[in-house]
């Protein structure tokens, strides 16, 4: 759906203040129609490892979540073709 602009995965034992998240996004000048994915950055201890976002809350823009959904749909097709 195009009604929601931002999505969050939050742990059950965490609190979210939506107004703080909104202020953060506005201050950054981000649009939900652009690809954004943010939260706590984890840095691995290997030389060329890409940072990952994890922790109590992870936020996704609408554009990012739609793109991820398309990738996951392709995974399903790949699994079905290998199992068939």
mmCIF file with all atom_site columns, C-alpha atoms in Angstrom:
data_model
loop_
_atom_site.group_PDB
_atom_site.id
_atom_site.type_symbol
_atom_site.label_atom_id
_atom_site.label_alt_id
_atom_site.label_comp_id
_atom_site.label_asym_id
_atom_site.label_entity_id
_atom_site.label_seq_id
_atom_site.pdbx_PDB_ins_code
_atom_site.Cartn_x
_atom_site.Cartn_y
_atom_site.Cartn_z
_atom_site.occupancy
_atom_site.B_iso_or_equiv
_atom_site.pdbx_formal_charge
_atom_site.auth_seq_id
_atom_site.auth_comp_id
_atom_site.auth_asym_id
_atom_site.auth_atom_id
_atom_site.pdbx_PDB_model_num
ATOM 1  C CA . UNK A 1 1  ? 0.000  0.000   0.000  1.00 0.00 ? 1  UNK A CA 1
ATOM 2  C CA . UNK A 1 2  ? 1.121  3.546   -0.624 1.00 0.00 ? 2  UNK A CA 1
ATOM 3  C CA . UNK A 1 3  ? -0.605 4.935   2.487  1.00 0.00 ? 3  UNK A CA 1
ATOM 4  C CA . UNK A 1 4  ? 2.263  4.327   4.919  1.00 0.00 ? 4  UNK A CA 1
ATOM 5  C CA . UNK A 1 5  ? 5.492  6.225   4.327  1.00 0.00 ? 5  UNK A CA 1
ATOM 6  C CA . UNK A 1 6  ? 7.800  4.604   6.897  1.00 0.00 ? 6  UNK A CA 1
ATOM 7  C CA . UNK A 1 7  ? 7.925  1.166   8.483  1.00 0.00 ? 7  UNK A CA 1
ATOM 8  C CA . UNK A 1 8  ? 9.617  -0.036  11.655 1.00 0.00 ? 8  UNK A CA 1
ATOM 9  C CA . UNK A 1 9  ? 10.579 -3.389  13.088 1.00 0.00 ? 9  UNK A CA 1
ATOM 10 C CA . UNK A 1 10 ? 10.764 -2.894  16.836 1.00 0.00 ? 10 UNK A CA 1
ATOM 11 C CA . UNK A 1 11 ? 11.420 -5.321  19.666 1.00 0.00 ? 11 UNK A CA 1
ATOM 12 C CA . UNK A 1 12 ? 8.533  -6.003  22.039 1.00 0.00 ? 12 UNK A CA 1
ATOM 13 C CA . UNK A 1 13 ? 10.487 -4.668  25.012 1.00 0.00 ? 13 UNK A CA 1
ATOM 14 C CA . UNK A 1 14 ? 11.314 -1.322  23.366 1.00 0.00 ? 14 UNK A CA 1
ATOM 15 C CA . UNK A 1 15 ? 9.549  2.022   23.233 1.00 0.00 ? 15 UNK A CA 1
ATOM 16 C CA . UNK A 1 16 ? 9.066  4.058   20.084 1.00 0.00 ? 16 UNK A CA 1
ATOM 17 C CA . UNK A 1 17 ? 8.282  7.754   20.002 1.00 0.00 ? 17 UNK A CA 1
ATOM 18 C CA . UNK A 1 18 ? 7.040  8.331   16.429 1.00 0.00 ? 18 UNK A CA 1
ATOM 19 C CA . UNK A 1 19 ? 7.454  12.102  16.718 1.00 0.00 ? 19 UNK A CA 1
ATOM 20 C CA . UNK A 1 20 ? 11.214 11.627  17.313 1.00 0.00 ? 20 UNK A CA 1
ATOM 21 C CA . UNK A 1 21 ? 11.517 9.407   14.261 1.00 0.00 ? 21 UNK A CA 1
ATOM 22 C CA . UNK A 1 22 ? 9.553  11.918  12.175 1.00 0.00 ? 22 UNK A CA 1
ATOM 23 C CA . UNK A 1 23 ? 11.785 14.780  13.337 1.00 0.00 ? 23 UNK A CA 1
ATOM 24 C CA . UNK A 1 24 ? 14.904 12.735  12.484 1.00 0.00 ? 24 UNK A CA 1
ATOM 25 C CA . UNK A 1 25 ? 13.642 12.023  8.949  1.00 0.00 ? 25 UNK A CA 1
ATOM 26 C CA . UNK A 1 26 ? 12.589 15.637  8.369  1.00 0.00 ? 26 UNK A CA 1
ATOM 27 C CA . UNK A 1 27 ? 15.936 16.955  9.660  1.00 0.00 ? 27 UNK A CA 1
ATOM 28 C CA . UNK A 1 28 ? 17.738 14.629  7.228  1.00 0.00 ? 28 UNK A CA 1
ATOM 29 C CA . UNK A 1 29 ? 15.527 15.821  4.363  1.00 0.00 ? 29 UNK A CA 1
ATOM 30 C CA . UNK A 1 30 ? 14.610 12.237  3.482  1.00 0.00 ? 30 UNK A CA 1
ATOM 31 C CA . UNK A 1 31 ? 11.575 11.192  1.447  1.00 0.00 ? 31 UNK A CA 1
ATOM 32 C CA . UNK A 1 32 ? 9.793  7.864   1.833  1.00 0.00 ? 32 UNK A CA 1
ATOM 33 C CA . UNK A 1 33 ? 10.005 7.572   -1.971 1.00 0.00 ? 33 UNK A CA 1
ATOM 34 C CA . UNK A 1 34 ? 13.798 7.291   -1.684 1.00 0.00 ? 34 UNK A CA 1
ATOM 35 C CA . UNK A 1 35 ? 15.691 4.278   -0.374 1.00 0.00 ? 35 UNK A CA 1
ATOM 36 C CA . UNK A 1 36 ? 16.450 4.646   3.341  1.00 0.00 ? 36 UNK A CA 1
ATOM 37 C CA . UNK A 1 37 ? 17.201 2.003   5.954  1.00 0.00 ? 37 UNK A CA 1
ATOM 38 C CA . UNK A 1 38 ? 18.404 3.063   9.389  1.00 0.00 ? 38 UNK A CA 1
ATOM 39 C CA . UNK A 1 39 ? 18.830 2.054   12.995 1.00 0.00 ? 39 UNK A CA 1
ATOM 40 C CA . UNK A 1 40 ? 21.818 0.991   15.100 1.00 0.00 ? 40 UNK A CA 1
ATOM 41 C CA . UNK A 1 41 ? 24.887 0.302   12.928 1.00 0.00 ? 41 UNK A CA 1
ATOM 42 C CA . UNK A 1 42 ? 26.825 -2.887  13.614 1.00 0.00 ? 42 UNK A CA 1
ATOM 43 C CA . UNK A 1 43 ? 30.392 -2.994  12.391 1.00 0.00 ? 43 UNK A CA 1
ATOM 44 C CA . UNK A 1 44 ? 31.920 -6.421  11.935 1.00 0.00 ? 44 UNK A CA 1
ATOM 45 C CA . UNK A 1 45 ? 35.512 -7.045  12.901 1.00 0.00 ? 45 UNK A CA 1
ATOM 46 C CA . UNK A 1 46 ? 36.568 -8.291  9.472  1.00 0.00 ? 46 UNK A CA 1
ATOM 47 C CA . UNK A 1 47 ? 38.505 -6.121  7.058  1.00 0.00 ? 47 UNK A CA 1
ATOM 48 C CA . UNK A 1 48 ? 35.993 -5.566  4.233  1.00 0.00 ? 48 UNK A CA 1
ATOM 49 C CA . UNK A 1 49 ? 32.694 -6.290  5.989  1.00 0.00 ? 49 UNK A CA 1
ATOM 50 C CA . UNK A 1 50 ? 29.743 -4.074  5.155  1.00 0.00 ? 50 UNK A CA 1
ATOM 51 C CA . UNK A 1 51 ? 27.995 -2.470  8.138  1.00 0.00 ? 51 UNK A CA 1
ATOM 52 C CA . UNK A 1 52 ? 24.591 -3.863  9.086  1.00 0.00 ? 52 UNK A CA 1
ATOM 53 C CA . UNK A 1 53 ? 21.623 -2.234  10.794 1.00 0.00 ? 53 UNK A CA 1
ATOM 54 C CA . UNK A 1 54 ? 20.218 -4.131  13.787 1.00 0.00 ? 54 UNK A CA 1
ATOM 55 C CA . UNK A 1 55 ? 19.076 -3.667  17.346 1.00 0.00 ? 55 UNK A CA 1
ATOM 56 C CA . UNK A 1 56 ? 15.842 -2.761  19.071 1.00 0.00 ? 56 UNK A CA 1
ATOM 57 C CA . UNK A 1 57 ? 14.431 -0.854  16.073 1.00 0.00 ? 57 UNK A CA 1
ATOM 58 C CA . UNK A 1 58 ? 15.070 -0.855  12.338 1.00 0.00 ? 58 UNK A CA 1
ATOM 59 C CA . UNK A 1 59 ? 13.374 1.667   10.038 1.00 0.00 ? 59 UNK A CA 1
ATOM 60 C CA . UNK A 1 60 ? 12.585 1.348   6.332  1.00 0.00 ? 60 UNK A CA 1
ATOM 61 C CA . UNK A 1 61 ? 11.263 3.857   3.816  1.00 0.00 ? 61 UNK A CA 1
ATOM 62 C CA . UNK A 1 62 ? 8.351  2.807   1.632  1.00 0.00 ? 62 UNK A CA 1
ATOM 63 C CA . UNK A 1 63 ? 10.651 2.609   -1.416 1.00 0.00 ? 63 UNK A CA 1
ATOM 64 C CA . UNK A 1 64 ? 13.105 0.348   0.418  1.00 0.00 ? 64 UNK A CA 1
ATOM 65 C CA . UNK A 1 65 ? 10.420 -1.989  1.723  1.00 0.00 ? 65 UNK A CA 1
ATOM 66 C CA . UNK A 1 66 ? 8.825  -2.304  -1.727 1.00 0.00 ? 66 UNK A CA 1
ATOM 67 C CA . UNK A 1 67 ? 12.214 -3.089  -3.277 1.00 0.00 ? 67 UNK A CA 1
ATOM 68 C CA . UNK A 1 68 ? 12.926 -5.700  -0.584 1.00 0.00 ? 68 UNK A CA 1
ATOM 69 C CA . UNK A 1 69 ? 9.508  -7.296  -1.165 1.00 0.00 ? 69 UNK A CA 1
ATOM 70 C CA . UNK A 1 70 ? 10.323 -7.677  -4.853 1.00 0.00 ? 70 UNK A CA 1
ATOM 71 C CA . UNK A 1 71 ? 13.623 -9.365  -3.998 1.00 0.00 ? 71 UNK A CA 1
ATOM 72 C CA . UNK A 1 72 ? 11.922 -11.770 -1.585 1.00 0.00 ? 72 UNK A CA 1
ATOM 73 C CA . UNK A 1 73 ? 9.350  -12.655 -4.257 1.00 0.00 ? 73 UNK A CA 1
ATOM 74 C CA . UNK A 1 74 ? 12.230 -13.608 -6.546 1.00 0.00 ? 74 UNK A CA 1
ATOM 75 C CA . UNK A 1 75 ? 13.684 -15.814 -3.778 1.00 0.00 ? 75 UNK A CA 1
ATOM 76 C CA . UNK A 1 76 ? 10.388 -17.716 -3.657 1.00 0.00 ? 76 UNK A CA 1
ATOM 77 C CA . UNK A 1 77 ? 10.490 -18.276 -7.414 1.00 0.00 ? 77 UNK A CA 1
ATOM 78 C CA . UNK A 1 78 ? 14.106 -19.454 -7.228 1.00 0.00 ? 78 UNK A CA 1
ATOM 79 C CA . UNK A 1 79 ? 13.351 -21.945 -4.438 1.00 0.00 ? 79 UNK A CA 1
ATOM 80 C CA . UNK A 1 80 ? 10.309 -23.274 -6.296 1.00 0.00 ? 80 UNK A CA 1
ATOM 81 C CA . UNK A 1 81 ? 12.286 -23.763 -9.523 1.00 0.00 ? 81 UNK A CA 1
ATOM 82 C CA . UNK A 1 82 ? 15.060 -25.652 -7.667 1.00 0.00 ? 82 UNK A CA 1
ATOM 83 C CA . UNK A 1 83 ? 12.603 -27.854 -5.760 1.00 0.00 ? 83 UNK A CA 1
ATOM 84 C CA . UNK A 1 84 ? 10.330 -28.570 -8.722 1.00 0.00 ? 84 UNK A CA 1
#
